[in-house]
XYZ file of C-alpha atoms in Angstrom:
257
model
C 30.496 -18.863 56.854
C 29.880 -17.236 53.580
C 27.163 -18.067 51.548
C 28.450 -18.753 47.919
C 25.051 -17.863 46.280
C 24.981 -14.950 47.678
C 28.797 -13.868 47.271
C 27.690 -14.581 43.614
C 24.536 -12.739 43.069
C 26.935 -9.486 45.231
C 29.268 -9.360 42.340
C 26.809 -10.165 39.430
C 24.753 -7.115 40.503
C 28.270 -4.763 40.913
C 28.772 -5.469 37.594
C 25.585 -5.147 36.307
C 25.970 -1.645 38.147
C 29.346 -0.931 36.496
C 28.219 -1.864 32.704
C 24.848 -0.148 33.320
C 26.856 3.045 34.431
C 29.744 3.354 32.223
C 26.741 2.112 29.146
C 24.395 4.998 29.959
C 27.555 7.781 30.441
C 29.181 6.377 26.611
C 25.862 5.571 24.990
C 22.753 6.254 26.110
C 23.524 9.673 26.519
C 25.076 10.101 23.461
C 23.714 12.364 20.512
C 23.698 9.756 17.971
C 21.553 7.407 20.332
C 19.581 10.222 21.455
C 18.421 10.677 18.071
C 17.820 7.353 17.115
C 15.567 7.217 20.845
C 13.761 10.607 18.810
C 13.513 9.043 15.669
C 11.961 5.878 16.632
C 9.254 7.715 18.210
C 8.289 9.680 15.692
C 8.195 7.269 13.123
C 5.600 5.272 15.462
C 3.575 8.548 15.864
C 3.299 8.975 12.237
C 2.501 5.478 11.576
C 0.077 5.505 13.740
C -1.520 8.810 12.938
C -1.623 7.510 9.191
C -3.586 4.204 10.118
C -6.182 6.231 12.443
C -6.695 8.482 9.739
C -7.604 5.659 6.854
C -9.687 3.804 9.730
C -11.678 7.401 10.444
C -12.186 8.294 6.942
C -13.051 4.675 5.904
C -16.206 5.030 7.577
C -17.312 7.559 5.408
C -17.686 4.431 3.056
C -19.472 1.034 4.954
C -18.397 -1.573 2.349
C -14.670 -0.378 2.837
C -14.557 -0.310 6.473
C -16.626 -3.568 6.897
C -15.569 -5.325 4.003
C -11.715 -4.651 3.291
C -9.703 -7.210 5.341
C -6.522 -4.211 5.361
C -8.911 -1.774 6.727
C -10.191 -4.089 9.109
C -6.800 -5.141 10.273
C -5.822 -1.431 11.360
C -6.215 -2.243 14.964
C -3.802 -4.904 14.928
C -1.244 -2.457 13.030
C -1.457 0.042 15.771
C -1.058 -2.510 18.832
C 1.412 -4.204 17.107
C 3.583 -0.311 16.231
C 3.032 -0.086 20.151
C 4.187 -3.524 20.966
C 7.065 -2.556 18.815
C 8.274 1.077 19.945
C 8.051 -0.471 23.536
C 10.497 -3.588 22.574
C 13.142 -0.960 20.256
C 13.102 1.248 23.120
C 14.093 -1.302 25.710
C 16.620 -3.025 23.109
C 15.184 -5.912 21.944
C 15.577 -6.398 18.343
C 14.749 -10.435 17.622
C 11.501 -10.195 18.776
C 10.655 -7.166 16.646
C 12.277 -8.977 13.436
C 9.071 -11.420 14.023
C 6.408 -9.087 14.413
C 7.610 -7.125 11.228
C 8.036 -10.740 9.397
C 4.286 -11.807 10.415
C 2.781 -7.621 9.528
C 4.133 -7.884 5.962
C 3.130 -11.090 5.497
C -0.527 -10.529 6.554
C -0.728 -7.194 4.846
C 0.388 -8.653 1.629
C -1.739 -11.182 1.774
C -4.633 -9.225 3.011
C -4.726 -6.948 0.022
C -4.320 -9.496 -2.642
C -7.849 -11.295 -1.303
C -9.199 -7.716 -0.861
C -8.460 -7.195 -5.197
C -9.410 -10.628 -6.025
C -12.832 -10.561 -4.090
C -13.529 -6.922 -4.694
C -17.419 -6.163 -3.977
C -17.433 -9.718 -2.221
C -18.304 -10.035 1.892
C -15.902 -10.063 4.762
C -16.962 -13.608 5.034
C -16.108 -14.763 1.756
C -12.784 -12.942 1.975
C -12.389 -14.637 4.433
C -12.627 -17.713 3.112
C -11.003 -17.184 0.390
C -7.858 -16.233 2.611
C -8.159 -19.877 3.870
C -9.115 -21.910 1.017
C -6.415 -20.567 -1.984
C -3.763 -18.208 -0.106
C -0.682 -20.315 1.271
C -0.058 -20.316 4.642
C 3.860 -20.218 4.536
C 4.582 -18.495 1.990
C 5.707 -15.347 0.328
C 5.689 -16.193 -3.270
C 1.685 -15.203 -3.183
C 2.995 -11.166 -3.653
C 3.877 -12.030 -7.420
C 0.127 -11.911 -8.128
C -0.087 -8.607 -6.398
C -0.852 -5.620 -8.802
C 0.595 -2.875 -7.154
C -0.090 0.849 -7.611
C 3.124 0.843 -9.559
C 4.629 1.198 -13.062
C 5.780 -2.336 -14.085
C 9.819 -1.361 -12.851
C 8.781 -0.179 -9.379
C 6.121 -3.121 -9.204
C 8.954 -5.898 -9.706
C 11.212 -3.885 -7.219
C 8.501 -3.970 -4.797
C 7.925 -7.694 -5.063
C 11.731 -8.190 -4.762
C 12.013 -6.199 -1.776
C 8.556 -7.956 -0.151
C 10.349 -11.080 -0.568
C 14.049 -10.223 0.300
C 12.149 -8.661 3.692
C 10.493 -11.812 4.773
C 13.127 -14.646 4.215
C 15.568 -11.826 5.877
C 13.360 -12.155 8.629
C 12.897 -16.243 8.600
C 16.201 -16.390 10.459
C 15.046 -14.858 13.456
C 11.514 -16.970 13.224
C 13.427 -19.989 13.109
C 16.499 -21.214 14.935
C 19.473 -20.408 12.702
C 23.248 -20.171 12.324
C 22.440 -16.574 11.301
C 20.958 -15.666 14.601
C 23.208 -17.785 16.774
C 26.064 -16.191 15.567
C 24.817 -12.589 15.532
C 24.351 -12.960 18.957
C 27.458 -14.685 20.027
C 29.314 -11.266 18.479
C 26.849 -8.816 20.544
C 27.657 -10.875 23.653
C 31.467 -10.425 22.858
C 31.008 -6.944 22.364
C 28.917 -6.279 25.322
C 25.808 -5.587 23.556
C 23.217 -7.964 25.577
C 20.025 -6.920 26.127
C 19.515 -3.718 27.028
C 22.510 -2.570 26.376
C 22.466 -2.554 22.485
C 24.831 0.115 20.727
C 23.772 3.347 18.725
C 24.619 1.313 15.688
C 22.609 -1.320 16.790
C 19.591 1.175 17.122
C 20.283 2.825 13.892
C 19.864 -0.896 11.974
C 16.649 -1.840 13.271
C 15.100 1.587 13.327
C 15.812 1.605 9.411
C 14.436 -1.818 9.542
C 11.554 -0.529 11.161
C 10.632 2.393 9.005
C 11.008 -0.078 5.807
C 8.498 -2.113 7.122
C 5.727 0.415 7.683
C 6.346 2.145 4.128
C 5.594 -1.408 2.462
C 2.709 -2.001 4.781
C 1.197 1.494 4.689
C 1.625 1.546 1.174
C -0.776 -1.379 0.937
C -3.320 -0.063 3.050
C -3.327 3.183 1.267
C -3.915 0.387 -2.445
C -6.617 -1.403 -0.276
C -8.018 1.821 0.446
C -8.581 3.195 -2.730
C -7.467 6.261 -5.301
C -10.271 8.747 -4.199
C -9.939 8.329 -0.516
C -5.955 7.946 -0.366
C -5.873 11.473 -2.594
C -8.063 12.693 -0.275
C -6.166 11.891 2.936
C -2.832 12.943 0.685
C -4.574 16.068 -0.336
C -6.047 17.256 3.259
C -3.223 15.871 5.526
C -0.168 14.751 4.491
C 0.894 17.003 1.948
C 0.433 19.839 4.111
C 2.719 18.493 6.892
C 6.324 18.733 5.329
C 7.355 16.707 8.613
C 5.305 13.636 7.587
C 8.027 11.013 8.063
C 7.038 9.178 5.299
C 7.541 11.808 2.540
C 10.922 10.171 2.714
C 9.541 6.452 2.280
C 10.578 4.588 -0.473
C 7.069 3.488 -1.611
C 4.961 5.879 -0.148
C 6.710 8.474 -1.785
C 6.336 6.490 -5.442
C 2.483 6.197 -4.519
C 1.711 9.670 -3.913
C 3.044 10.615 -7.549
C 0.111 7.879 -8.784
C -2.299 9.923 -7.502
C -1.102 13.801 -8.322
C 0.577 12.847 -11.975
């Protein structure tokens, strides 16, 4: 007598086979997803590279690296860019909606406490994080300076804000993400088996995040040292993926106009 389980799990694994086969011949190995695979990957690397470089050359000064909650939040950044590459690569998108929701959210309100407590210890940064900046909210970047002229600095705010409620759907249960899903199932784009537009979306989501956030550890960091970094290792590298960001491009003209 057949076992019914097992006649089961025989044709859920054929098709698994089939969609995993005729997925990888149509996508996968496609150019467009091939270069969204690329992309992703470099992105990361330059991210990366970028936060390594503020962390090394912050130690040239011990009140920024000791003191400066962004600076001392670079570790986090970097596991978190790993965390991330890992889940885009293996085509799960929710999860990296979350992460990018909780970075901007800490970076934002990391270098508002490091302005308003300039000079002052970790500790009392610290503290002050606690004591006067809300825990579940946004609305805090309004009081954020920016590097920018007052046009740019309003478009920035808009775009922190537009980011992180964006996000909110996929950090709380939601029509929005219910349904989004209910049309990937129906177009055979479960996990794993996302499409090359698919990709393209959250890899632009992806680099939007990190200009925001790097722009902010480049304020946290400082005019002289950010030039300097600017001056001795970006501008010198024309393939410096973030040439192209939105922000970090506007910041580099504060320091060289």
């Amino acid at each position: 007598m057949e076992n019914p389980i097992e006649e089961l799990k025989k044709k859920i694994l054929e098709n698994f086979i089939s969609t995993k086969s005729n997925w990888v011949e149509k996508t996968y190995n496609s150019q467009q997803y091939q270069q969204e695979l690329k992309y992703i990957k470099d992105i990361s690397v330059d991210y990366i590279e970028t936060l390594r470089a503020i962390s090394f050359y912050s130690t040239r000064g011990g009140d920024i690296y000791n003191k400066f909650l962004c600076i001392r939040a670079i570790d986090d950044l970097i596991q978190s860019a790993i965390a991330i590459l890992t889940l885009v690569e293996n085509g799960i998108h929710n999860t990296v909606k979350r992460e990018l929701r909780y970075l901007i959210e800490m970076i934002t309100k990391y270098v508002i406490v490091d302005y308003a407590k300039m000079g002052e210890s970790f500790e009392i940064k610290t503290e002050y994080l606690r004591d006067e900046i809300p825990n579940s909210s946004i609305d805090i970047v309004n009081e954020y300076s920016t590097p920018f002229s007052a046009d740019t600095k309003d478009q920035f705010h808009s775009e922190i804000k537009d980011f992180f409620y964006k996000a909110c759907a996929y950090v709380h249960p939601s029509k929005k993400q219910i349904d989004e899903q209910v049309r990937n199932y129906e177009r055979g784009n479960t996990i794993g088996f996302e499409s090359s537009k698919m990709f393209n979306d959250i890899n632009k989501l992806v680099f939007r995040a990190y200009d925001m956030i790097l722009v902010m550890v480049f304020h946290s960091f400082g005019y002289s040292m950010s030039k300097d970094l600017f001056e001795q290792i970006f501008n010198d590298n024309p393939k410096w993926k973030f040439h192209k960001g939105k922000y970090v491009k506007e910041y580099s003209k504060t320091l060289f106009n």
